[in-house]
């Protein structure tokens, strides 16, 4: 009776005759192409065998398998879409991070870069003796880094101090004369006002 219920749902049963207890004669009223859930059950010239109950069930089973396969494919598509959306969010976060990094790089005070390219080492204490004592010129009215480099030509280090003093040497005793905060070398050179020439008992040390 399973098939009778199926065909009753499609409105295809035209006449039903029960000849015996186990024998049923069924007359179906419908087109040769019977639509089932968007597919066609065709009984055309290419089908040699008649459209029996067994053939109909076989086609329905095949259709169900295709529908299940389609559902599985759509599930995978949904999962890929979810992964893509998550990846897009991550890429957006990375792009925003790079933009912030680019901004931070632009905000760097490039005077430090300038100091590195000119051989700047740092600000050092210079009291109780002289860190660079090989040669000195204490009163250079037009002191600049270039001027002190010319005075200390042939030496390894130079020190700018107290606006107009230039010291030269080949060794640095950083135990006796330790490095101090940059803020303590706060006196501009007598000629090169944009450059700090040490401070009181403080050397701005450079490589010659």
Coordinates of C-alpha atoms in Angstrom, one line a residue:
X1 CA 0.0 0.0 0.0
X2 CA 3.1 2.2 0.1
X3 CA 2.9 2.9 -3.6
X4 CA -0.8 3.7 -3.5
X5 CA -0.2 6.4 -0.8
X6 CA 2.6 7.9 -3.0
X7 CA 0.5 8.0 -6.2
X8 CA -2.5 9.4 -4.2
X9 CA -0.3 12.3 -3.1
X10 CA 0.5 13.1 -6.7
X11 CA -3.2 12.8 -7.8
X12 CA -2.3 10.1 -10.3
X13 CA -4.6 7.2 -9.3
X14 CA -7.6 7.1 -11.7
X15 CA -9.0 3.7 -11.0
X16 CA -8.2 1.0 -8.5
X17 CA -9.6 -2.5 -8.7
X18 CA -8.9 -5.1 -6.1
X19 CA -9.4 -8.4 -7.8
X20 CA -8.0 -10.6 -5.0
X21 CA -6.6 -10.2 -1.6
X22 CA -3.0 -10.1 -2.9
X23 CA -3.7 -8.8 -6.4
X24 CA -4.4 -5.1 -7.3
X25 CA -5.2 -3.6 -10.7
X26 CA -4.1 0.1 -10.8
X27 CA -4.9 2.6 -13.6
X28 CA -2.8 5.8 -13.6
X29 CA -4.0 9.0 -15.2
X30 CA -1.2 11.3 -16.1
X31 CA 1.4 12.5 -18.7
X32 CA 4.3 10.4 -19.7
X33 CA 6.6 12.8 -17.9
X34 CA 5.6 12.8 -14.2
X35 CA 7.3 15.6 -12.2
X36 CA 8.7 14.5 -8.8
X37 CA 10.3 17.2 -6.5
X38 CA 11.7 19.1 -9.5
X39 CA 12.7 16.0 -11.6
X40 CA 11.0 14.1 -14.4
X41 CA 10.1 10.5 -14.4
X42 CA 10.0 10.0 -18.2
X43 CA 8.5 7.1 -20.0
X44 CA 9.7 7.9 -23.5
X45 CA 10.9 6.0 -26.6
X46 CA 14.3 5.6 -25.1
X47 CA 12.9 3.5 -22.2
X48 CA 12.1 0.1 -23.5
X49 CA 10.7 -1.2 -20.2
X50 CA 7.3 0.1 -18.9
X51 CA 7.2 2.5 -16.0
X52 CA 6.5 0.0 -13.2
X53 CA 6.4 0.5 -9.5
X54 CA 9.9 -0.9 -9.1
X55 CA 11.3 1.5 -11.7
X56 CA 9.5 4.5 -10.1
X57 CA 11.0 3.6 -6.7
X58 CA 14.4 3.2 -8.2
X59 CA 14.2 6.7 -9.8
X60 CA 12.9 8.1 -6.6
X61 CA 15.8 6.6 -4.6
X62 CA 18.2 8.0 -7.2
X63 CA 16.6 11.4 -6.8
X64 CA 16.8 11.3 -3.0
X65 CA 20.5 10.4 -3.3
X66 CA 21.1 13.4 -5.6
X67 CA 19.2 15.7 -3.2
X68 CA 21.3 14.4 -0.2
X69 CA 24.4 15.0 -2.2
X70 CA 23.3 18.5 -3.1
X71 CA 22.6 19.2 0.6
X72 CA 26.1 18.0 1.5
X73 CA 27.6 20.2 -1.2
X74 CA 25.7 23.3 0.1
X75 CA 26.8 22.5 3.7
X76 CA 30.4 22.6 2.4
X77 CA 29.7 25.9 0.5
X78 CA 28.3 27.4 3.7
X79 CA 31.4 26.3 5.7
X80 CA 33.7 27.8 3.0
X81 CA 31.7 31.0 3.1
X82 CA 32.1 31.2 6.9
X83 CA 35.9 30.5 6.6
X84 CA 36.2 33.2 3.9
X85 CA 34.4 35.8 6.1
X86 CA 36.7 35.0 9.0
X87 CA 39.8 35.2 6.8
X88 CA 38.5 38.6 5.4
X89 CA 38.1 39.9 9.0
X90 CA 41.7 38.8 9.8
X91 CA 43.1 40.4 6.6
X92 CA 41.2 43.6 7.5
X93 CA 42.8 43.5 11.0
X94 CA 46.3 43.0 9.5
X95 CA 45.7 45.8 7.0
X96 CA 44.7 48.2 9.8
X97 CA 47.7 47.1 11.8
X98 CA 50.0 47.9 8.9
X99 CA 48.4 51.3 8.5
X100 CA 49.0 52.0 12.2
X101 CA 52.6 50.8 11.9
X102 CA 53.2 53.0 8.9
X103 CA 51.8 56.0 10.8
X104 CA 54.1 55.2 13.8
X105 CA 57.1 55.0 11.5
X106 CA 56.3 58.4 10.0
X107 CA 56.1 59.8 13.6
X108 CA 59.6 58.7 14.5
X109 CA 61.9 61.5 15.4
X110 CA 64.4 61.3 12.6
X111 CA 67.1 63.2 14.5
X112 CA 68.2 59.9 16.0
X113 CA 68.7 58.5 12.5
X114 CA 70.7 61.6 11.6
X115 CA 72.8 61.1 14.7
X116 CA 73.6 57.5 13.7
X117 CA 74.6 58.5 10.2
X118 CA 77.0 61.1 11.6
X119 CA 78.7 58.7 14.0
X120 CA 77.0 59.8 17.2
X121 CA 77.6 57.5 20.1
X122 CA 75.9 59.2 23.1
X123 CA 76.1 61.6 26.0
X124 CA 78.8 60.8 28.6
X125 CA 79.9 62.2 31.9
X126 CA 83.2 64.1 31.8
X127 CA 84.1 65.2 35.4
X128 CA 87.1 64.4 37.5
X129 CA 89.4 64.2 34.5
X130 CA 88.9 63.9 30.8
X131 CA 87.5 60.9 29.0
X132 CA 89.2 62.1 25.7
X133 CA 92.6 63.5 26.7
X134 CA 94.8 63.0 23.6
X135 CA 94.0 66.4 22.2
X136 CA 91.7 69.3 23.0
X137 CA 90.6 72.7 22.0
X138 CA 88.6 74.4 24.7
X139 CA 87.5 77.6 22.9
X140 CA 86.2 77.2 19.4
X141 CA 84.0 80.1 18.7
X142 CA 82.5 78.6 15.5
X143 CA 82.3 75.0 16.8
X144 CA 80.3 72.5 14.8
X145 CA 80.6 68.7 14.3
X146 CA 82.5 69.2 11.1
X147 CA 84.9 71.7 12.8
X148 CA 85.7 69.2 15.6
X149 CA 86.2 66.4 13.2
X150 CA 88.8 68.4 11.4
X151 CA 90.5 69.1 14.7
X152 CA 90.4 65.4 15.7
X153 CA 91.5 64.0 12.3
X154 CA 93.5 60.8 12.9
X155 CA 91.8 60.0 16.2
X156 CA 89.0 57.5 16.8
X157 CA 86.6 59.6 19.0
X158 CA 85.7 63.2 19.5
X159 CA 83.7 64.9 22.2
X160 CA 81.7 68.2 22.0
X161 CA 81.3 69.9 25.3
X162 CA 79.9 73.1 26.8
X163 CA 79.0 74.8 23.5
X164 CA 82.6 75.4 22.3
X165 CA 85.0 72.7 23.5
X166 CA 86.3 69.9 21.3
X167 CA 88.2 66.8 22.7
X168 CA 89.9 64.0 20.9
X169 CA 91.0 60.5 21.8
X170 CA 91.4 56.8 20.8
X171 CA 89.8 55.2 23.9
X172 CA 86.7 55.6 26.0
X173 CA 86.7 54.7 29.7
X174 CA 82.9 54.1 30.1
X175 CA 83.4 52.9 33.7
X176 CA 84.9 56.1 35.0
X177 CA 82.9 58.2 32.6
X178 CA 79.5 56.4 32.2
X179 CA 76.8 57.3 29.7
X180 CA 74.1 59.6 31.0
X181 CA 70.6 60.6 29.7
X182 CA 70.5 62.5 26.5
X183 CA 68.7 65.4 28.2
X184 CA 72.0 66.2 30.0
X185 CA 73.7 67.1 26.7
X186 CA 71.6 70.1 26.2
X187 CA 73.8 73.0 25.1
X188 CA 73.8 73.9 21.3
X189 CA 77.1 74.2 19.5
X190 CA 78.4 77.8 19.1
X191 CA 78.0 77.7 15.3
X192 CA 75.8 74.7 14.6
X193 CA 72.8 75.6 16.8
X194 CA 70.7 72.6 15.7
X195 CA 73.3 70.2 17.2
X196 CA 73.9 69.7 20.9
X197 CA 77.5 70.2 22.0
X198 CA 77.4 68.4 25.4
X199 CA 76.8 70.4 28.6
X200 CA 78.5 71.2 31.9
X201 CA 80.9 68.1 32.5
X202 CA 79.1 66.3 29.7
X203 CA 80.4 65.2 26.3
X204 CA 78.5 64.5 23.2
X205 CA 80.7 61.7 21.8
X206 CA 81.0 60.9 18.1
X207 CA 83.2 58.6 15.9
X208 CA 85.6 60.7 14.0

